[in-house]
Coordinates of C-alpha atoms and ligand atoms in Angstrom, one line a residue:
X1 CA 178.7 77.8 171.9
X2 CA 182.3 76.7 172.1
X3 CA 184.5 77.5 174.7
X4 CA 184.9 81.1 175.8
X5 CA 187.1 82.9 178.4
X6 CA 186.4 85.9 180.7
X7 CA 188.2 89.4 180.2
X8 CA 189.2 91.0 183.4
X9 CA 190.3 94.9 183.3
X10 CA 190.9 95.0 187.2
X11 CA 191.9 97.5 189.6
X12 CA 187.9 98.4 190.1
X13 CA 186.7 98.7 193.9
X14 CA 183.9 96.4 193.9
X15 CA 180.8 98.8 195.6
X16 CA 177.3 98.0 196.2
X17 CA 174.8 95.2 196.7
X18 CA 174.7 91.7 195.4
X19 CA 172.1 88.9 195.4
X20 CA 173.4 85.4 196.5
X21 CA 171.2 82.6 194.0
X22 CA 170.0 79.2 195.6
X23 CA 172.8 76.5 197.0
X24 CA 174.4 74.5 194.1
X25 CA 175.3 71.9 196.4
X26 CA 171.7 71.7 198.0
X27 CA 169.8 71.7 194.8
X28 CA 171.5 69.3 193.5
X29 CA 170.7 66.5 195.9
X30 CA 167.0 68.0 196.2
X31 CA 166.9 67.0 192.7
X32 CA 168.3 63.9 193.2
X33 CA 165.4 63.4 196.1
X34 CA 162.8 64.1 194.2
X35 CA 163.1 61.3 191.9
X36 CA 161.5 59.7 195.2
X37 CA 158.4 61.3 195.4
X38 CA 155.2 59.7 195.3
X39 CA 153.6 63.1 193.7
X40 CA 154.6 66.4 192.5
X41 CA 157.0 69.0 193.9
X42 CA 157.4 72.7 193.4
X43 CA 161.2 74.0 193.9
X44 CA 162.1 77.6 193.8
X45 CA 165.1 80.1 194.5
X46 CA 167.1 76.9 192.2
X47 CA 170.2 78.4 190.4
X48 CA 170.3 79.1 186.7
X49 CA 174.0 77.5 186.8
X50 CA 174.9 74.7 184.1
X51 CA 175.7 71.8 186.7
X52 CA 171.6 72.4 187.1
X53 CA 171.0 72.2 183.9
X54 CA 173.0 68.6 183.5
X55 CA 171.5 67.4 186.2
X56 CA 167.5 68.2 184.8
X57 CA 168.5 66.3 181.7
X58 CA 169.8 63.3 184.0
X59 CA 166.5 63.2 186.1
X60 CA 164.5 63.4 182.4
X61 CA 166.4 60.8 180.7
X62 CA 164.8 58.8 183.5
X63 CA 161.3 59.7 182.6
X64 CA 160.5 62.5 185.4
X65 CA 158.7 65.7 184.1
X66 CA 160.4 68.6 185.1
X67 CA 158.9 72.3 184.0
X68 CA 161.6 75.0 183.9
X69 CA 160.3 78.2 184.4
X70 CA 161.9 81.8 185.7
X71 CA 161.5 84.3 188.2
X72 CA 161.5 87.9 188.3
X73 CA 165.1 87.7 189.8
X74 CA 166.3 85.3 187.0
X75 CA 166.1 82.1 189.3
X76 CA 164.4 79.0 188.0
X77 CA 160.9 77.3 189.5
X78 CA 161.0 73.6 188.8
X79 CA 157.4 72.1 188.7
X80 CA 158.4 68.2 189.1
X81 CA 156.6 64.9 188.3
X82 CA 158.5 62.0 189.0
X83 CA 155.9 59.4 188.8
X84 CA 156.3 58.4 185.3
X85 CA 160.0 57.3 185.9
X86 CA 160.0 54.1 183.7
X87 CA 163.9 53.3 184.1
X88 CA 166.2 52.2 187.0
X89 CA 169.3 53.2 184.9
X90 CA 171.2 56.4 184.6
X91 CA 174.0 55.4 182.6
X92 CA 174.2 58.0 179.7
X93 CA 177.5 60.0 178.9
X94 CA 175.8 63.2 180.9
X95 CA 176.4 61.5 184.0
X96 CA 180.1 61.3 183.8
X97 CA 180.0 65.7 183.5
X98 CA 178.9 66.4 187.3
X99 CA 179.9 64.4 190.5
X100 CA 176.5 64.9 192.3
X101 CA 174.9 62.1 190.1
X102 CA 176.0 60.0 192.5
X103 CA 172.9 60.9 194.5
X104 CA 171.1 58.8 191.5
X105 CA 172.1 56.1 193.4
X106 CA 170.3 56.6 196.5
X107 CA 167.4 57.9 195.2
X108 CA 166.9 55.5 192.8
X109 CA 167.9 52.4 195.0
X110 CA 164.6 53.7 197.2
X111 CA 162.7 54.1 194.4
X112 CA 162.7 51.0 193.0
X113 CA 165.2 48.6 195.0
X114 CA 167.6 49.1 191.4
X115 CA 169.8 51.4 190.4
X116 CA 172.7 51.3 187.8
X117 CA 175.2 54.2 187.3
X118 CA 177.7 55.2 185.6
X119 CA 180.7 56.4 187.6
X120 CA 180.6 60.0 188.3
X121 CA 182.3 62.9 187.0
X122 CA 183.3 66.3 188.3
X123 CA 185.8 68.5 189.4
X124 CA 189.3 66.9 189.4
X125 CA 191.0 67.4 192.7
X126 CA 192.9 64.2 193.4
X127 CA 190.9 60.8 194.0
X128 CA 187.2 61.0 194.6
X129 CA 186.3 57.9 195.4
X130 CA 182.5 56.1 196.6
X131 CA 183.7 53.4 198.5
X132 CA 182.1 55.0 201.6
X133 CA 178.4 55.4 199.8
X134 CA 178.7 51.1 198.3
X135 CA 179.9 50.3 201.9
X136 CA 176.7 51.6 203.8
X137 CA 174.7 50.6 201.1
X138 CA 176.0 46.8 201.8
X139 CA 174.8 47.2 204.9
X140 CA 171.7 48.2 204.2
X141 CA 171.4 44.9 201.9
X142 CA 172.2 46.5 198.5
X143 CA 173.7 43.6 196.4
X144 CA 176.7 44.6 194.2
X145 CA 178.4 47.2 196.0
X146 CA 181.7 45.7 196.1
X147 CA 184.6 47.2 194.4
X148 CA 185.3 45.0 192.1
X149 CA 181.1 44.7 190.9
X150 CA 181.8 48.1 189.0
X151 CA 181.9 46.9 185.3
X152 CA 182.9 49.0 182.3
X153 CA 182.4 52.0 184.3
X154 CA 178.9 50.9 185.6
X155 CA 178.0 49.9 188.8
X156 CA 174.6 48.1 189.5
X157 CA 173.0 47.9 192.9
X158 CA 169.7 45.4 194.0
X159 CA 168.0 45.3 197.3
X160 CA 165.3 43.2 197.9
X161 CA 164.2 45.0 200.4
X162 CA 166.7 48.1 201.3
X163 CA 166.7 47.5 205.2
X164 CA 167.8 50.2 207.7
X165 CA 171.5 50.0 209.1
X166 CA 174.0 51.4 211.7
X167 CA 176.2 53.2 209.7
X168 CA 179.6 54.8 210.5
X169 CA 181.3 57.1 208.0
X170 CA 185.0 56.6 208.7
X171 CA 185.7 59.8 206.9
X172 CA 183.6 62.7 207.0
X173 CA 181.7 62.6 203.9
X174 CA 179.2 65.2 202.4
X175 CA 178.2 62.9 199.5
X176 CA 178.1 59.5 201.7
X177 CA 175.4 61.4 204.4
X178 CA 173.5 62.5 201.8
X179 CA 173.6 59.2 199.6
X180 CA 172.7 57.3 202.7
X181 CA 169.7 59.4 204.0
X182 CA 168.5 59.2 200.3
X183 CA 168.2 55.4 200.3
X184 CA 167.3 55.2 204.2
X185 CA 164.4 57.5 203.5
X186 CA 162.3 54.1 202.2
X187 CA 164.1 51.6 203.8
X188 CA 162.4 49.0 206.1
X189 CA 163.6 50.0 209.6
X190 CA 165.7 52.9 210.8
X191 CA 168.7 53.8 209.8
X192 CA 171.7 55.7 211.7
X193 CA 174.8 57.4 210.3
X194 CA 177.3 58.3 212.8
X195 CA 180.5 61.1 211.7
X196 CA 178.0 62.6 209.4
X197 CA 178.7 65.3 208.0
X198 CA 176.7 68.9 208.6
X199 CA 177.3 71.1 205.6
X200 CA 174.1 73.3 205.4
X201 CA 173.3 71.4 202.1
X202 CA 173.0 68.6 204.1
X203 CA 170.1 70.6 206.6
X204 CA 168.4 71.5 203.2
X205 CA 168.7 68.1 201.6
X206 CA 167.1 66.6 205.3
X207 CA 164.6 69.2 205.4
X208 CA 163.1 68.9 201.8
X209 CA 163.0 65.1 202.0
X210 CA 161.0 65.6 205.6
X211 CA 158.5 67.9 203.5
X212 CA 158.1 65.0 201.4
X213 CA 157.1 63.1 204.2
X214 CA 160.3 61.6 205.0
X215 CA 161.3 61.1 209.0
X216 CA 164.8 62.3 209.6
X217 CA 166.4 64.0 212.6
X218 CA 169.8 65.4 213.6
X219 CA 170.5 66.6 210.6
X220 CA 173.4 69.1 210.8
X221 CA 174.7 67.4 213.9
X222 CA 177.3 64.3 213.7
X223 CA 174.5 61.4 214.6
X224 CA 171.6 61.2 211.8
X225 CA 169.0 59.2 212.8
X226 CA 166.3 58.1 209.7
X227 CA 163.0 55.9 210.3
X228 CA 162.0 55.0 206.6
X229 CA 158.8 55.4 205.6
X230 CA 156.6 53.5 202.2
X231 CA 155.1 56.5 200.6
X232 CA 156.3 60.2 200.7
X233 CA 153.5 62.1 199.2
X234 CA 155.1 65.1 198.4
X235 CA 153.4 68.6 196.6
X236 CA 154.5 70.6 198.6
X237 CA 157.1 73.7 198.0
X238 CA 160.2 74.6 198.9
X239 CA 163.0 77.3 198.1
X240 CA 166.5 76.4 198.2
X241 CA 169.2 78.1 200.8
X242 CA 171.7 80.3 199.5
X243 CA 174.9 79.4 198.4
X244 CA 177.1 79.5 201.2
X245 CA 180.1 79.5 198.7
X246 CA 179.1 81.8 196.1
X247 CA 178.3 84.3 198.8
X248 CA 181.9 83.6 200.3
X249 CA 183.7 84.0 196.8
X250 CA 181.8 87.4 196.7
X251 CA 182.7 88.7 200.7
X252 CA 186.8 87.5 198.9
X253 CA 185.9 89.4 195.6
X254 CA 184.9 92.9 197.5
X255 CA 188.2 92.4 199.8
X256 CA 190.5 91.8 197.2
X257 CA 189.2 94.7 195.1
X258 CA 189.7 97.4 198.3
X259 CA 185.8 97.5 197.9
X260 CA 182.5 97.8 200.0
X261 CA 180.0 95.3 199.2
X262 CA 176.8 94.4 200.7
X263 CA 176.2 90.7 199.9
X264 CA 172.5 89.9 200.4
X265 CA 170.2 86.9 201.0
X266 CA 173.0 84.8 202.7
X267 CA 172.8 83.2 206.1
X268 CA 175.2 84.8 208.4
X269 CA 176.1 81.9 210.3
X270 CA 176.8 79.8 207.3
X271 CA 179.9 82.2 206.5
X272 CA 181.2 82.2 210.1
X273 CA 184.1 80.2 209.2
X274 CA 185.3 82.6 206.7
X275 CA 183.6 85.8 208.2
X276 CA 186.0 85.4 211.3
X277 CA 189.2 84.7 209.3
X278 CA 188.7 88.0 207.6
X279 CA 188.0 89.9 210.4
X280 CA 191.2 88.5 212.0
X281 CA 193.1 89.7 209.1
X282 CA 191.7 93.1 209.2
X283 CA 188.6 93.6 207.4
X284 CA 185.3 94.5 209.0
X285 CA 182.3 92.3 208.6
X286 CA 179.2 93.6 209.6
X287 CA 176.4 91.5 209.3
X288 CA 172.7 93.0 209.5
X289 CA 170.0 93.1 211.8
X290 CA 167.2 90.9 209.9
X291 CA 170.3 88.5 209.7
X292 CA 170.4 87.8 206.1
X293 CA 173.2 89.9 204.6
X294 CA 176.9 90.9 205.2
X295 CA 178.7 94.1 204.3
X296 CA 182.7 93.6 203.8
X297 CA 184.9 96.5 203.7
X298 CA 188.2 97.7 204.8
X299 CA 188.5 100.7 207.4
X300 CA 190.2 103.7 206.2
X301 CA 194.2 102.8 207.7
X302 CA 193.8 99.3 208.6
X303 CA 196.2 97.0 207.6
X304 CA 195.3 93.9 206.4
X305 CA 197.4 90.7 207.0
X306 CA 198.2 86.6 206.7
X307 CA 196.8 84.3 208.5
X308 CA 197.3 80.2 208.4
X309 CA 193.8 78.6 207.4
X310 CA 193.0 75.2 208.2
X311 CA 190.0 73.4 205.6
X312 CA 188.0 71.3 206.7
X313 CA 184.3 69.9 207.3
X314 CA 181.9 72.1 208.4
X315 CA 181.9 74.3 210.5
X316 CA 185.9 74.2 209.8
X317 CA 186.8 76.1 206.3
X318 CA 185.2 75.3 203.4
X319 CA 187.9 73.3 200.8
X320 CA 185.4 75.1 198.3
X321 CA 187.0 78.6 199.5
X322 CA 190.1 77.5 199.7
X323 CA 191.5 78.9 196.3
X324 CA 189.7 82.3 196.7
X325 CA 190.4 82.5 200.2
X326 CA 194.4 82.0 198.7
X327 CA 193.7 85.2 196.8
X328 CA 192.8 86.7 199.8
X329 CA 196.1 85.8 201.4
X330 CA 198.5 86.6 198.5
X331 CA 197.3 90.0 198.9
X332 CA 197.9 90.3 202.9
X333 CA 200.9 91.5 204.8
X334 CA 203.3 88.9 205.6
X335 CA 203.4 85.1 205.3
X336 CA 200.4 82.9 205.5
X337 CA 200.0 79.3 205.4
X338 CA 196.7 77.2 203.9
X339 CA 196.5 73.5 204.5
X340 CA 194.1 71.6 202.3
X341 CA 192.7 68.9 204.3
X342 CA 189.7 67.7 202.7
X343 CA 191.1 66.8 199.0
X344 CA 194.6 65.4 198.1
X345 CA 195.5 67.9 195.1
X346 CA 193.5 70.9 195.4
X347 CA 196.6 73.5 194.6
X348 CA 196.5 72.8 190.6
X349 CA 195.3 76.6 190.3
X350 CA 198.7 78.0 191.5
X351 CA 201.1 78.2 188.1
X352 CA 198.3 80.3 187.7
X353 CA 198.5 82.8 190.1
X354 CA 202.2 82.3 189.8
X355 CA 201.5 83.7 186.6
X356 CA 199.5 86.2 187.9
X357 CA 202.4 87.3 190.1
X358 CA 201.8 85.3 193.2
X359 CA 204.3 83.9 194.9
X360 CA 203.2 80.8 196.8
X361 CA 205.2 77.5 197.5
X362 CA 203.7 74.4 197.8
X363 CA 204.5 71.7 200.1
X364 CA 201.7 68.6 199.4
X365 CA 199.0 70.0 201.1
X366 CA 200.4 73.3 202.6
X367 CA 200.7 76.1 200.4
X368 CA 203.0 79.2 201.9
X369 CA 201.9 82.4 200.9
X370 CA 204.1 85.3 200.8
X371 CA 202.1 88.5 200.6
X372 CA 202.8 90.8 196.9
X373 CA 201.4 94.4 196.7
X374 CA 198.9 93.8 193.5
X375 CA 198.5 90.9 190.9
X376 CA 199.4 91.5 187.1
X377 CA 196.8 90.8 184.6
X378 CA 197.3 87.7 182.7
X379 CA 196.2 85.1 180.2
X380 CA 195.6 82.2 182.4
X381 CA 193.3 78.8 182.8
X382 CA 190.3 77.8 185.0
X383 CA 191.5 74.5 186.5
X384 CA 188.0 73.6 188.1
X385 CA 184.8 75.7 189.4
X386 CA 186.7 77.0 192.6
X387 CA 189.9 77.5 190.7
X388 CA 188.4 79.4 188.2
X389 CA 186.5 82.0 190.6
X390 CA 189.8 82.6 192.8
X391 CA 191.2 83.8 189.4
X392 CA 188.5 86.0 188.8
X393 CA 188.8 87.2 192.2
X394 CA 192.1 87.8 191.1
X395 CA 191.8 89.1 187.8
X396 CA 189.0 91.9 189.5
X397 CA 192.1 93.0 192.0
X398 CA 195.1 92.8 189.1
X399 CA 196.3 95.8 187.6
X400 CA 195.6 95.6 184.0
X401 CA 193.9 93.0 181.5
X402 CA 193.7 89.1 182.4
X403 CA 191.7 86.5 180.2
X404 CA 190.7 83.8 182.0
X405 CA 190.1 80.7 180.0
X406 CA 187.9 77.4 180.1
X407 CA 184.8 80.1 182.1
X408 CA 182.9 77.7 181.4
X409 CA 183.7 75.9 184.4
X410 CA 183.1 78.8 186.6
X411 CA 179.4 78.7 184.9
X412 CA 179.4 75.4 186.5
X413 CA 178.4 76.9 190.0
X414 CA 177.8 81.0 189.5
X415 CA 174.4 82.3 188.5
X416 CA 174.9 85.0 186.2
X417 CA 178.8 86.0 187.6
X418 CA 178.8 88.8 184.6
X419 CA 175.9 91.0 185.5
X420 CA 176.6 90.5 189.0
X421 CA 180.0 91.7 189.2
X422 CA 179.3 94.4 186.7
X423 CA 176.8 95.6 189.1
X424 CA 179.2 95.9 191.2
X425 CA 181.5 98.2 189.0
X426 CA 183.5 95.6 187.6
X427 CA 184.8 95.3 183.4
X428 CA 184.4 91.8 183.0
X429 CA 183.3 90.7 179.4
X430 CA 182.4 87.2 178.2
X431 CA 184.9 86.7 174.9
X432 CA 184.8 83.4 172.8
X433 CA 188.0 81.8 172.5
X434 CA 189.2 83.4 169.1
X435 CA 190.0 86.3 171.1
X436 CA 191.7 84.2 173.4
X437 CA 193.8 82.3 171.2
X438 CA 194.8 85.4 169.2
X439 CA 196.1 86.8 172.3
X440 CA 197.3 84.2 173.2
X441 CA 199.6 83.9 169.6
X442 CA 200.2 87.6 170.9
X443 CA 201.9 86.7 173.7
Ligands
UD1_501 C1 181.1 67.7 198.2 C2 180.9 68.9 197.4 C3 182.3 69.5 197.0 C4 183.1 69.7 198.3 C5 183.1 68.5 199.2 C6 183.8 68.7 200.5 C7 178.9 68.4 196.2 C8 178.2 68.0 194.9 N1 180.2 68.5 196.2 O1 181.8 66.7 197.5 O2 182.1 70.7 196.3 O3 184.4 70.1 197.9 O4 181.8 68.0 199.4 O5 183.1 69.8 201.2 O6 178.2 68.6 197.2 N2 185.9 60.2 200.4 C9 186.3 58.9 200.4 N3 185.3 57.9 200.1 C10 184.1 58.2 199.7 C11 183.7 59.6 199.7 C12 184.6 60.6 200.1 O7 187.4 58.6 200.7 O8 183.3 57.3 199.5 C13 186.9 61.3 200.8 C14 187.2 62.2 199.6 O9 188.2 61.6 198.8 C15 187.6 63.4 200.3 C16 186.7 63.5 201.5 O10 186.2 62.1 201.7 O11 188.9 63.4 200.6 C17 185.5 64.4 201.5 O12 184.7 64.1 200.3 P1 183.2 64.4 200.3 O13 182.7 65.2 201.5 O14 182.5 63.0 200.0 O15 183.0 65.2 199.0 P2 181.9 65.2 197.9 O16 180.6 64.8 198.5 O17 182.3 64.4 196.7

């Protein structure tokens, strides 16, 4: 299958109720854990979504039996065997396609004291470096973690033994905490990480490696404290969380389209961040009583208008909303203002929307967001995961057709976005890219 775009007809209110799949983000450093396990694990509610996919083949290329089956709801049950591992290297090209394979590190360092890796790949959103993960791994005694050990790409760790460390994270760091409570997990001693960071995928990550026997507390608080352990059994179960940001880009997608959408099997407090920017702008969230869905809808009248949104770690703004939540804004009464500060260049997306008919200027991380009455359909280009689902949102609210290009990116991180949306009333088609370029000539 070569590349292939999605076709938007918009101007459809988005009405009715939508599943949220298991947490990208989460599943993919529960993978990465458990390469540790000294047994078999069962994982369900994991997301049919390719970055899954990639990282499956990563953990099999080191020799791990992983059986893919599916639920009734289309969500995959992983039955995994790490125990016949036979490698300390993940250095193929598929590493270089997703940034989580970082967590290779970790888990493979308290595997087997080794762990080689090529450097990771990604979404491209200014520089994403590791120099926080190698520096707490130094301290825990990994031997080359310095800069300049990286060769040809490939960095190669050692510890003999991986000792337990006081470590301080001098930026807020999702993959670092993770990373760190991976390798800390069988490390002689205890380890602390101070500035964590508390995503809910890093709850999930903490409580799946304490089902394999792990000892780790505070987790989803700033101070994580982890008392290794030798062996972590494991068979055991677990279900992933839902995605806190596919859920979010679908509360945006209901908004922008004027709709009335229940969104279910989220967790309410999870989307607080965004939940109470939207109600400050006018729309009413209503969240249920068994606490594990949202309804987003507009009231007859009410106006909706900007705001100024702030990113940052949780429980700020997620930077992985920021684009849609932009979509959001363009469509608002007024000016609004959103500052980006988790990632250096996360505004590539915006020729887009310009394109689109947005009118946004950017300022390095400040984008100014004047509000326009509707977006024009368009032929226009997924920059990265996030990027590519604020266009969608986009494209859902436009008047008339858009094709958005490079979808496979959005495919990255959204189980089944087609069926979903067109459940939801949308006309949203999957084309290959000969339409596309033939339009493209078109135009
Ligand atoms: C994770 C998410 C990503 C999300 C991001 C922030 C995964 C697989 N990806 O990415 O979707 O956008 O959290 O919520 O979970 N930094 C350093 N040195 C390091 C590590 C990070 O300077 O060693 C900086 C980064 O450049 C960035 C900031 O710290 O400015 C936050 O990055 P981090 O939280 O580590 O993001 P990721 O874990 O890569």
């Amino acid at each position: 299958m070569g590349p292939y775009s999605y076709k938007i007809t918009g101007g459809h209110p988005l009405k009715g109720t939508v599943n949220i799949s298991g947490s990208k983000n989460a599943v993919l450093g529960v993978l990465a854990a458990s390469m540790m396990i000294d047994g078999e694990c069962t994982l369900e509610n994991v997301p049919d979504i390719s970055d899954v996919h990639v990282m499956i083949e990563l953990c099999r290329t080191l020799g791990a039996s992983i059986v893919v089956d599916k639920s009734e709801e289309g969500s995959l049950i992983l039955k995994i065997d790490p125990r016949s591992i036979n490698t300390y290297k993940a250095t193929g090209p598929a590493v270089s396609k997703i940034r989580a394979s970082y967590y290779l590190l970790g888990a493979l360092l308290a595997r087997s004291g080794k762990a080689s890796l090529r450097m990771p790949g990604g979404c491209n959103f200014g520089q994403r470096p590791i120099d926080l993960h190698l520096k707490a791994f130094a301290q825990m005694g990994a031997r080359g973690a310095r800069p300049e050990d990286i060769n040809g790409g490939i960095i190669t760790l050692s510890a003999d033994p991986l000792k337990g460390a006081r470590v301080f994270l001098d930026i807020v760091s999702v993959g670092a905490t993770i990373n760190v409570m991976l390798a800390a997990t069988k490390a002689q001693g205890m380890t602390t990480i101070n500035n964590a960071a508390k995503e809910p995928h890093i709850v999930d990550v903490a409580n799946f490696l304490n089902a394999m026997g792990a000892r780790i507390k505070g987790a989803g608080t700033d101070t994580i404290r982890i008392q290794g352990v030798p062996v972590l059994p494991g068979n055991f179960s677990y279900s992933i969380i839902p995605d806190q940001i596919e859920a979010g880009t679908y509360m945006i997608a209901a908004a922008v389209t004027d709709g009335d959408v229940t969104i279910n099997n989220l967790i309410p407090t999870h989307m607080e961040p965004l939940s109470s920017k939207m109600r400050e702008m006018g729309y009413t969230i209503e969240e249920n009583e068994d606490n594990d869905s949202i309804r987003v809808y507009r009231e007859k009248d009410v106006e909706i208008l900007g705001t100024n949104i702030k990113t940052s770690p949780y429980p700020g703004f997620p930077t992985d909303l920021q684009p849609q939540a932009v979509v959001l804004l363009c469509l608002a009464k007024g000016m609004s203002k959103m500052h980006e500060n988790v990632w250096q260049n996360r505004f590539q997306y915006v020729p887009e929307l310009t394109r689109m008919g947005a009118s946004i200027n950017c300022f390095d991380r400040v984008a100014l967001v004047s509000g326009i009455d509707s977006f024009k359909g368009a032929t226009v280009t997924a920059t990265d995961l996030r990027a590519g689902a604020a266009l969608v949102c986009a494209a859902l609210a436009a008047n008339g057709t858009s094709y958005i290009n490079h979808a496979g990116k959005i495919d990255r991180g959204y189980e089944n976005i087609v069926q979903k949306l067109r459940s939801l009333g949308a006309e949203i088609d999957r084309v290959d890219d000969a339409v596309y370029y033939e339009q493209d000539a078109e135009a």
